CSV table of C-alpha atoms in Angstrom, one decimal:
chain,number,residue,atom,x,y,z
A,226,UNK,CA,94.3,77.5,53.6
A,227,UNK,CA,94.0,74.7,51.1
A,228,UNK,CA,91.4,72.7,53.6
A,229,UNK,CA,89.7,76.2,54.1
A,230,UNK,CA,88.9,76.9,50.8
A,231,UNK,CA,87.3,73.5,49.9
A,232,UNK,CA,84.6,74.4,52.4
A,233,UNK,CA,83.6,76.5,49.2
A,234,UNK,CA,82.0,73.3,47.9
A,235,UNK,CA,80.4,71.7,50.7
A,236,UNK,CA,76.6,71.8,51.2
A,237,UNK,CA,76.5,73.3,54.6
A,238,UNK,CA,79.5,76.3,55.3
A,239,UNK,CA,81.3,76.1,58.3
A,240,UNK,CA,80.6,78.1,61.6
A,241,UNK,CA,83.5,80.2,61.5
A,242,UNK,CA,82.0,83.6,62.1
A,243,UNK,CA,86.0,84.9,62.0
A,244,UNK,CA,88.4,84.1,59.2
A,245,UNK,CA,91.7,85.6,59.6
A,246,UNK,CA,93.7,85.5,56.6
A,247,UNK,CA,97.6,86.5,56.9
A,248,UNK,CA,99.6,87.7,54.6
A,249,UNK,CA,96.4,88.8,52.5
A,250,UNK,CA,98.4,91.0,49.9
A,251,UNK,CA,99.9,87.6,49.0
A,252,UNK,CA,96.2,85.9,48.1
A,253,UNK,CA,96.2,84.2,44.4
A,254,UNK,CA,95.2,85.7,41.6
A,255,UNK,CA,94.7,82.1,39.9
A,256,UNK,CA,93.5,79.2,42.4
A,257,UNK,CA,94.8,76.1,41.4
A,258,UNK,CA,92.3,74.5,43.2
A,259,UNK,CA,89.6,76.6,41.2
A,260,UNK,CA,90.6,77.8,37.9
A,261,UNK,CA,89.3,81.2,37.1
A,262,UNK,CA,88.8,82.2,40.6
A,263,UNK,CA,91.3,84.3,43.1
A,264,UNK,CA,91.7,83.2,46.2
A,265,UNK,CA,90.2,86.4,47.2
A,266,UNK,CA,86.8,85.4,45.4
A,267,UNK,CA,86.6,82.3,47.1
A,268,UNK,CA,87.2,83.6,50.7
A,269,UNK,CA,84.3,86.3,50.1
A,270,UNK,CA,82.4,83.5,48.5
A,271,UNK,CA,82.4,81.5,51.7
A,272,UNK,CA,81.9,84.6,53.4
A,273,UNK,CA,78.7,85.2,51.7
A,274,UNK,CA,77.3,81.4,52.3
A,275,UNK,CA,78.3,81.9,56.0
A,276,UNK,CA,76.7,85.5,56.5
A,277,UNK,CA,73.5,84.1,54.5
A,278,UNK,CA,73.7,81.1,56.8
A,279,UNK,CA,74.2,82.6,60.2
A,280,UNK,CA,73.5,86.0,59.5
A,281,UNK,CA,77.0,87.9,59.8
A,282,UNK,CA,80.3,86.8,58.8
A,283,UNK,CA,83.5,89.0,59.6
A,284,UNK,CA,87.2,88.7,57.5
A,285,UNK,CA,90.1,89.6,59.3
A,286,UNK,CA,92.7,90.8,57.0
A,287,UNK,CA,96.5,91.1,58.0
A,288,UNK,CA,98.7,92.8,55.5
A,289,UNK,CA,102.1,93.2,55.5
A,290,UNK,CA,103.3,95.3,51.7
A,291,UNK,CA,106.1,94.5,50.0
A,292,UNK,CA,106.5,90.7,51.2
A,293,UNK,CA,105.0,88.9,47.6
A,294,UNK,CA,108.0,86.7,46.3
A,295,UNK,CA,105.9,84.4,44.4
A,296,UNK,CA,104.1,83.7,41.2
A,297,UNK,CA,100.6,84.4,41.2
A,298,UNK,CA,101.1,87.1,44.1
A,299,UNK,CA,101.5,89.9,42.5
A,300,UNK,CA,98.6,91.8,42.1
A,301,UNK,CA,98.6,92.4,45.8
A,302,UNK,CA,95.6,94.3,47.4
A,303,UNK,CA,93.5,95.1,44.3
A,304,UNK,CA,92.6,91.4,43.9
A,305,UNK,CA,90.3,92.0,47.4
A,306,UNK,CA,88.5,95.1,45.8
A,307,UNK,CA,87.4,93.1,43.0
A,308,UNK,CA,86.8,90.3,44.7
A,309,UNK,CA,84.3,92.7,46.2
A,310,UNK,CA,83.0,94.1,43.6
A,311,UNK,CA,82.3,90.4,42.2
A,312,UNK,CA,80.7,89.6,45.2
A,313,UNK,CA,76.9,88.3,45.4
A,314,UNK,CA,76.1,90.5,48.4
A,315,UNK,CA,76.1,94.1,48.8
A,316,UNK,CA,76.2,95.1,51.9
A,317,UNK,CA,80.2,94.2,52.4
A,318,UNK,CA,81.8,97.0,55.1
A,319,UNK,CA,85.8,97.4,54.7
A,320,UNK,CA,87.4,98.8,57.8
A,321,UNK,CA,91.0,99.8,56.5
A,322,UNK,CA,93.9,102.4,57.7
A,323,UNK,CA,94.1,105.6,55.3
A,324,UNK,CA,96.7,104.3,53.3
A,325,UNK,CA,94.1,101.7,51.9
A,326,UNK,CA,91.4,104.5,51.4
A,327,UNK,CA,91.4,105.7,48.2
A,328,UNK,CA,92.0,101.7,46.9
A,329,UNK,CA,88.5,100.6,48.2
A,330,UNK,CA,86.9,104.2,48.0
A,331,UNK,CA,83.8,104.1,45.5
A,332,UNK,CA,83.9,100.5,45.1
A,333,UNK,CA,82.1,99.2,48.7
A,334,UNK,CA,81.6,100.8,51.8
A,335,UNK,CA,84.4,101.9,53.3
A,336,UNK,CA,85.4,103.2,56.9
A,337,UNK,CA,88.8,104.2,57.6
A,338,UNK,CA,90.0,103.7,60.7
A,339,UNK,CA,94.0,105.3,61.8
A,340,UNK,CA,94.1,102.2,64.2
A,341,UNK,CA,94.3,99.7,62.0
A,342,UNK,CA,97.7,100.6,61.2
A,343,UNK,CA,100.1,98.8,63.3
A,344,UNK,CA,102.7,101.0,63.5
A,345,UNK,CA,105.0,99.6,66.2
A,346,UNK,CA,107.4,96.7,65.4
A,347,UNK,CA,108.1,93.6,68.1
A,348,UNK,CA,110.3,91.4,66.2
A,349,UNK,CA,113.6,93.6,66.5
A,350,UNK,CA,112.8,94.1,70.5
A,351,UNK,CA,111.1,97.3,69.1
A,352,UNK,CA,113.2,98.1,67.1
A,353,UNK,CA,111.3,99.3,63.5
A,354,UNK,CA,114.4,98.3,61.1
A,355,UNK,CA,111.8,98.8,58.2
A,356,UNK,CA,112.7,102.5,57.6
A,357,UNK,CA,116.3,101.1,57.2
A,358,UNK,CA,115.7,98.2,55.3
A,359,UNK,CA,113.7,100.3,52.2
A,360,UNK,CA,116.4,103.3,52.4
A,361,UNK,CA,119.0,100.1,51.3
A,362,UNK,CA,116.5,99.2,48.6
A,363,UNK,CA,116.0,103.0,47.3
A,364,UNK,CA,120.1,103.3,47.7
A,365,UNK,CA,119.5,106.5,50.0
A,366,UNK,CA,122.9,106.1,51.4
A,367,UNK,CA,122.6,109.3,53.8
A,368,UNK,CA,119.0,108.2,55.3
A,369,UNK,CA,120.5,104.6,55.4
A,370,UNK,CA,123.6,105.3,57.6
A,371,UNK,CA,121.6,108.1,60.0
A,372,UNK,CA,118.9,105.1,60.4
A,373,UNK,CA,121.7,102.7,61.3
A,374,UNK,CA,123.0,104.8,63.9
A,375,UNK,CA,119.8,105.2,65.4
A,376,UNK,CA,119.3,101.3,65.5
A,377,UNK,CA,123.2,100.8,66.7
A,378,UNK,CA,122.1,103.3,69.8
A,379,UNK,CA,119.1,100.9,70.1
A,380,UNK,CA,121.2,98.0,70.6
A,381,UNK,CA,121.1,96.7,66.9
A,382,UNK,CA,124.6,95.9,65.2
A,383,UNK,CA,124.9,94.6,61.9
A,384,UNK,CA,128.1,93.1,61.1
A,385,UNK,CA,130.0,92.9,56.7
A,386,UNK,CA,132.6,90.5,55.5
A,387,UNK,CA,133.5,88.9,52.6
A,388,UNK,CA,135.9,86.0,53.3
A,389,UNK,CA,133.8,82.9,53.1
A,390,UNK,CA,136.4,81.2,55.5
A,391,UNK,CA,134.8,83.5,58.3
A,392,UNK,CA,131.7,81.5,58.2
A,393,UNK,CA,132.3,79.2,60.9
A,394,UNK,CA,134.0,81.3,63.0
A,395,UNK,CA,130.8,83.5,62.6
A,396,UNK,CA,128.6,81.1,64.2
A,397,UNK,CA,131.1,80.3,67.1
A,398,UNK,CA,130.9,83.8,67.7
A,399,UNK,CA,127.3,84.1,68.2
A,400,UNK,CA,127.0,80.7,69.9
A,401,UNK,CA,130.0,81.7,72.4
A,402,UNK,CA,128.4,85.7,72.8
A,403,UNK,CA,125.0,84.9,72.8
A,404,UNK,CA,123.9,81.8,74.0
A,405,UNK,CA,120.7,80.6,72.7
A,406,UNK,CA,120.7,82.5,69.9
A,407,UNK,CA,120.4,81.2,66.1
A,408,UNK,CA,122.3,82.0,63.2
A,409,UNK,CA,122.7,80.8,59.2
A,410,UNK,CA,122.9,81.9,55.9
A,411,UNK,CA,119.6,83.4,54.3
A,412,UNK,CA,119.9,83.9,50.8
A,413,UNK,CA,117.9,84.4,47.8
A,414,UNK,CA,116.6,81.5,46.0
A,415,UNK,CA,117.2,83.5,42.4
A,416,UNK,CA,120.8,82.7,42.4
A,417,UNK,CA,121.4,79.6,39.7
A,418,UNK,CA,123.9,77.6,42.1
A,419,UNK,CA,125.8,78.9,44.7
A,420,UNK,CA,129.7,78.7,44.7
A,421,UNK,CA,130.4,80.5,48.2
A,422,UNK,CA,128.7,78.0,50.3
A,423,UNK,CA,126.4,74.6,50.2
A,424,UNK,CA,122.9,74.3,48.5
A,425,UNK,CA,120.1,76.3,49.4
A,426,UNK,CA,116.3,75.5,49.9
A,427,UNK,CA,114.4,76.1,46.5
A,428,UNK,CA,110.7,75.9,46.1
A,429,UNK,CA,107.8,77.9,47.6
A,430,UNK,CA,106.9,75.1,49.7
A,431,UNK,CA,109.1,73.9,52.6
A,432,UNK,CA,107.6,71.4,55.3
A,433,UNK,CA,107.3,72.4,58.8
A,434,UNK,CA,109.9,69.9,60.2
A,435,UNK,CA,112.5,70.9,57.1
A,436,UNK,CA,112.0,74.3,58.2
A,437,UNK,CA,112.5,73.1,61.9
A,438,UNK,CA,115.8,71.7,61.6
A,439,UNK,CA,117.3,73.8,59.8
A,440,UNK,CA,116.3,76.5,61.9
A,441,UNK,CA,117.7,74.1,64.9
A,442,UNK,CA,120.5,72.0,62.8
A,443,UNK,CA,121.4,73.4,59.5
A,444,UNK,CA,121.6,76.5,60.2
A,445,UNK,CA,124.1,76.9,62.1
A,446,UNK,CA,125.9,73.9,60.6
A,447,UNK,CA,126.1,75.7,57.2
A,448,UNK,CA,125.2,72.9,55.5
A,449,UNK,CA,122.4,74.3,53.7
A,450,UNK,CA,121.3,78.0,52.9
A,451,UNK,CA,117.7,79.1,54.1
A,452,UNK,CA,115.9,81.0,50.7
A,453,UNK,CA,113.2,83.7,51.1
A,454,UNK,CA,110.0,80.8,51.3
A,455,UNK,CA,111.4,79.3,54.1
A,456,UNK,CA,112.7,82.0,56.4
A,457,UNK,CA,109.7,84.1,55.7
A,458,UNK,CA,108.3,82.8,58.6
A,459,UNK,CA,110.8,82.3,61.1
A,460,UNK,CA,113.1,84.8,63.1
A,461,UNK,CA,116.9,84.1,63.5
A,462,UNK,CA,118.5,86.4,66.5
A,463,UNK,CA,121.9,86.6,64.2
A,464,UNK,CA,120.9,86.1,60.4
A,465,UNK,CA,123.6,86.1,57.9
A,466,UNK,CA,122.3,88.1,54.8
A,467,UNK,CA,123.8,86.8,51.6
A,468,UNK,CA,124.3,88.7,49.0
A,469,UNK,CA,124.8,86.1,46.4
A,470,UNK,CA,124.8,88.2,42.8
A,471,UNK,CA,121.0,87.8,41.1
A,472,UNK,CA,120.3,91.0,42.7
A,473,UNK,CA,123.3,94.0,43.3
A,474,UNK,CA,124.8,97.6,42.9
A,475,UNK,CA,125.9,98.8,39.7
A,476,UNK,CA,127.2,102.5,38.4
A,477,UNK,CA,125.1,103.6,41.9
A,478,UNK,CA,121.6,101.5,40.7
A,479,UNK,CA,120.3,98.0,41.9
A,480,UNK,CA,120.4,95.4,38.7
A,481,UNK,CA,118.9,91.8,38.5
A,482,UNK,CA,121.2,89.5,37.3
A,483,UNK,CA,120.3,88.3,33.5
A,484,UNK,CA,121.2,84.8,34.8
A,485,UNK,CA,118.8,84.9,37.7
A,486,UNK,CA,116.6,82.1,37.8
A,487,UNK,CA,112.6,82.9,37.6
A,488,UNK,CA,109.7,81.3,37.4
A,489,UNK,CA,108.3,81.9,33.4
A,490,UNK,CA,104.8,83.2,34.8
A,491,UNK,CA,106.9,86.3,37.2
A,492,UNK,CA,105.2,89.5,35.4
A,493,UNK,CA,107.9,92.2,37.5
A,494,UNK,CA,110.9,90.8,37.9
A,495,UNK,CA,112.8,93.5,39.5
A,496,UNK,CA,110.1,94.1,42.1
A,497,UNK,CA,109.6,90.7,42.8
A,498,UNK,CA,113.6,90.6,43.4
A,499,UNK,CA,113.5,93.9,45.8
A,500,UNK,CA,110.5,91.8,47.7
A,501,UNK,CA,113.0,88.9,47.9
A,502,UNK,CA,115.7,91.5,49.9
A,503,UNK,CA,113.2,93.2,51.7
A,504,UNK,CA,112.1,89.5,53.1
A,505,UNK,CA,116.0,88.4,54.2
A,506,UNK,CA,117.1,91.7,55.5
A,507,UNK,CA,114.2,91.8,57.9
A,508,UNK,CA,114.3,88.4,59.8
A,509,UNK,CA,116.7,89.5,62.4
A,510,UNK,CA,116.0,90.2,65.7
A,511,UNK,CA,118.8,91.0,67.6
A,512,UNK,CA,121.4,92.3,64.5
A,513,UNK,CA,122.6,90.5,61.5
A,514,UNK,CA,126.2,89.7,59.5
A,515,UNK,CA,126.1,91.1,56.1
A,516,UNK,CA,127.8,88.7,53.5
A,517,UNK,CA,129.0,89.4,50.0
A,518,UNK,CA,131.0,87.4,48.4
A,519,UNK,CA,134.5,87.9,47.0
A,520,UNK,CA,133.2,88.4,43.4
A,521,UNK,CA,134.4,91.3,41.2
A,522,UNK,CA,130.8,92.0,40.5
A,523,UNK,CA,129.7,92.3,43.9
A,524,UNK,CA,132.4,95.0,44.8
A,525,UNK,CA,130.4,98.1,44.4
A,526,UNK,CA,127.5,96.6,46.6
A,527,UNK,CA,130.0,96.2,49.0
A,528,UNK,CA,131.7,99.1,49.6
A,529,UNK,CA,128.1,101.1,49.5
A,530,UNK,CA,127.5,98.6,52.4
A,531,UNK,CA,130.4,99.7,54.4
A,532,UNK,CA,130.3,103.2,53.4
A,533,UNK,CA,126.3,102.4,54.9
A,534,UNK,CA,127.9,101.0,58.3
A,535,UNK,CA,130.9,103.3,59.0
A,536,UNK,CA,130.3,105.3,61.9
């Protein structure tokens, strides 16, 4: 993305007729590379210099909601509609499911189309764990545990423990069961150190070949914890999901830990935190171990967790 958008200032734009950007409800809403603009405007910018170029220009868009865990990420899908509506041309045309309709309604020509709504899921062996993962976040304890036992029929198990000592024997398990597979602690990078196990990956940016050996080496050697940046894009077979305290159960309600580390520019903490969860608890693709540690504090999320997985 950062090579892309310095075509923005070149004197002749590139011949890419197609730009496909992922995880568009994560664009910037401040470019650091051009202060003032979202990285929205600029795309559309380049957009506009191509279509006036070579006479059409098309933007693929690939959204995926409640997956922004960094600063700057926030405003989510909004920044594209005003990127539009800042735009130089007029004659824009958004194709967009119905759940995006009344966003980009009024502002630029809009056709909804049902089929742009990917409503299948390929990463659990088509298994949609999504339903299940958001009924943890809400708490809905009833719609949680009649979702499990769907999955569980499906052929997804997810496993709780609280003995840190289990670790090891955790990743035996899945290397004896399930050959192949891979397996390690995911965990949030909020937490401000980490007593139950070793350091954890911090920062938004992790390098390809970090991110490779853990996912080969580390992991499974629980040397090193995997935080939301790096395991956003990468699938384990047998995640273990930590529960490590910045984010938990109390008197029945989810509360971020006042110690939880943050970035000063975060304007909504809380949701920014349930986007952190939502990220770990849906890397899996075969099942996943649920860990929470043997802290007072975390005894509530735990037995809600059970109570979740009892059959």
């Amino acid at each position: 993305m950062k090579n892309f958008k310095r075509r923005v200032r070149d004197s002749t734009p590139p011949m890419n007729h197609i730009i496909v950007f992922d995880e568009a409800q994560r664009a910037w809403d401040t470019d650091r590379m051009e202060p003032g603009q979202t990285e929205a405007t600029l795309l559309l910018r380049l957009g506009d210099r191509i279509a006036e170029c070579y006479g059409k220009v098309t933007m693929i868009c690939l959204i995926g909601d409640g997956q922004a865990i960094h600063k700057n990420e926030e405003t989510g899908m909004p920044l594209w509609v005003d990127a539009l509506t800042d735009s130089i041309r007029e004659d824009w045309t958004v194709y967009a499911p119905e759940n995006y309709g009344p966003l980009f309604h009024g502002r630029t020509n809009c056709i909804i189309a049902s089929e742009l709504m990917l409503n299948t899921s390929i990463r659990h062996d088509f298994i949609d764990v999504s339903p299940w993962v958001e009924a943890i976040l809400e708490l809905d304890l009833n719609k949680a545990r009649s979702l499990y036992q769907e999955m569980l029929k499906k052929g997804f198990a997810c496993w709780r423990f609280r003995d840190k000592a289990k670790l090891p024997r955790l990743v035996e398990y899945v290397q004896n069961e399930f050959p192949g597979s891979h397996t390690g602690i995911v965990v949030s990078s909020h937490r401000k150190g980490c007593p139950y196990f070793g350091p954890q990956y911090r920062g938004s940016y992790v390098k390809a070949e970090e991110a490779y050996s853990w996912y080969r080496e580390e992991g499974p050697q629980l040397t090193r914890g995997a935080s939301e940046f790096l395991i956003q894009g990468i699938e384990l077979e047998y995640p273990i999901v930590t529960f490590a305290g910045d984010y938990y159960i109390q008197n029945g309600q989810w509360v971020l830990d006042q110690d939880a580390y943050f970035d000063r520019e975060i304007r909504d903490r809380n949701t920014l935190i349930q986007n952190v969860y939502r990220v770990l608890l849906t890397r899996s693709r075969k099942g996943m171990f649920l860990y929470v540690p043997q802290d007072p504090k975390l005894d509530e999320t735990y037995q809600w967790l059970v109570n979740m997985l009892r059959i």
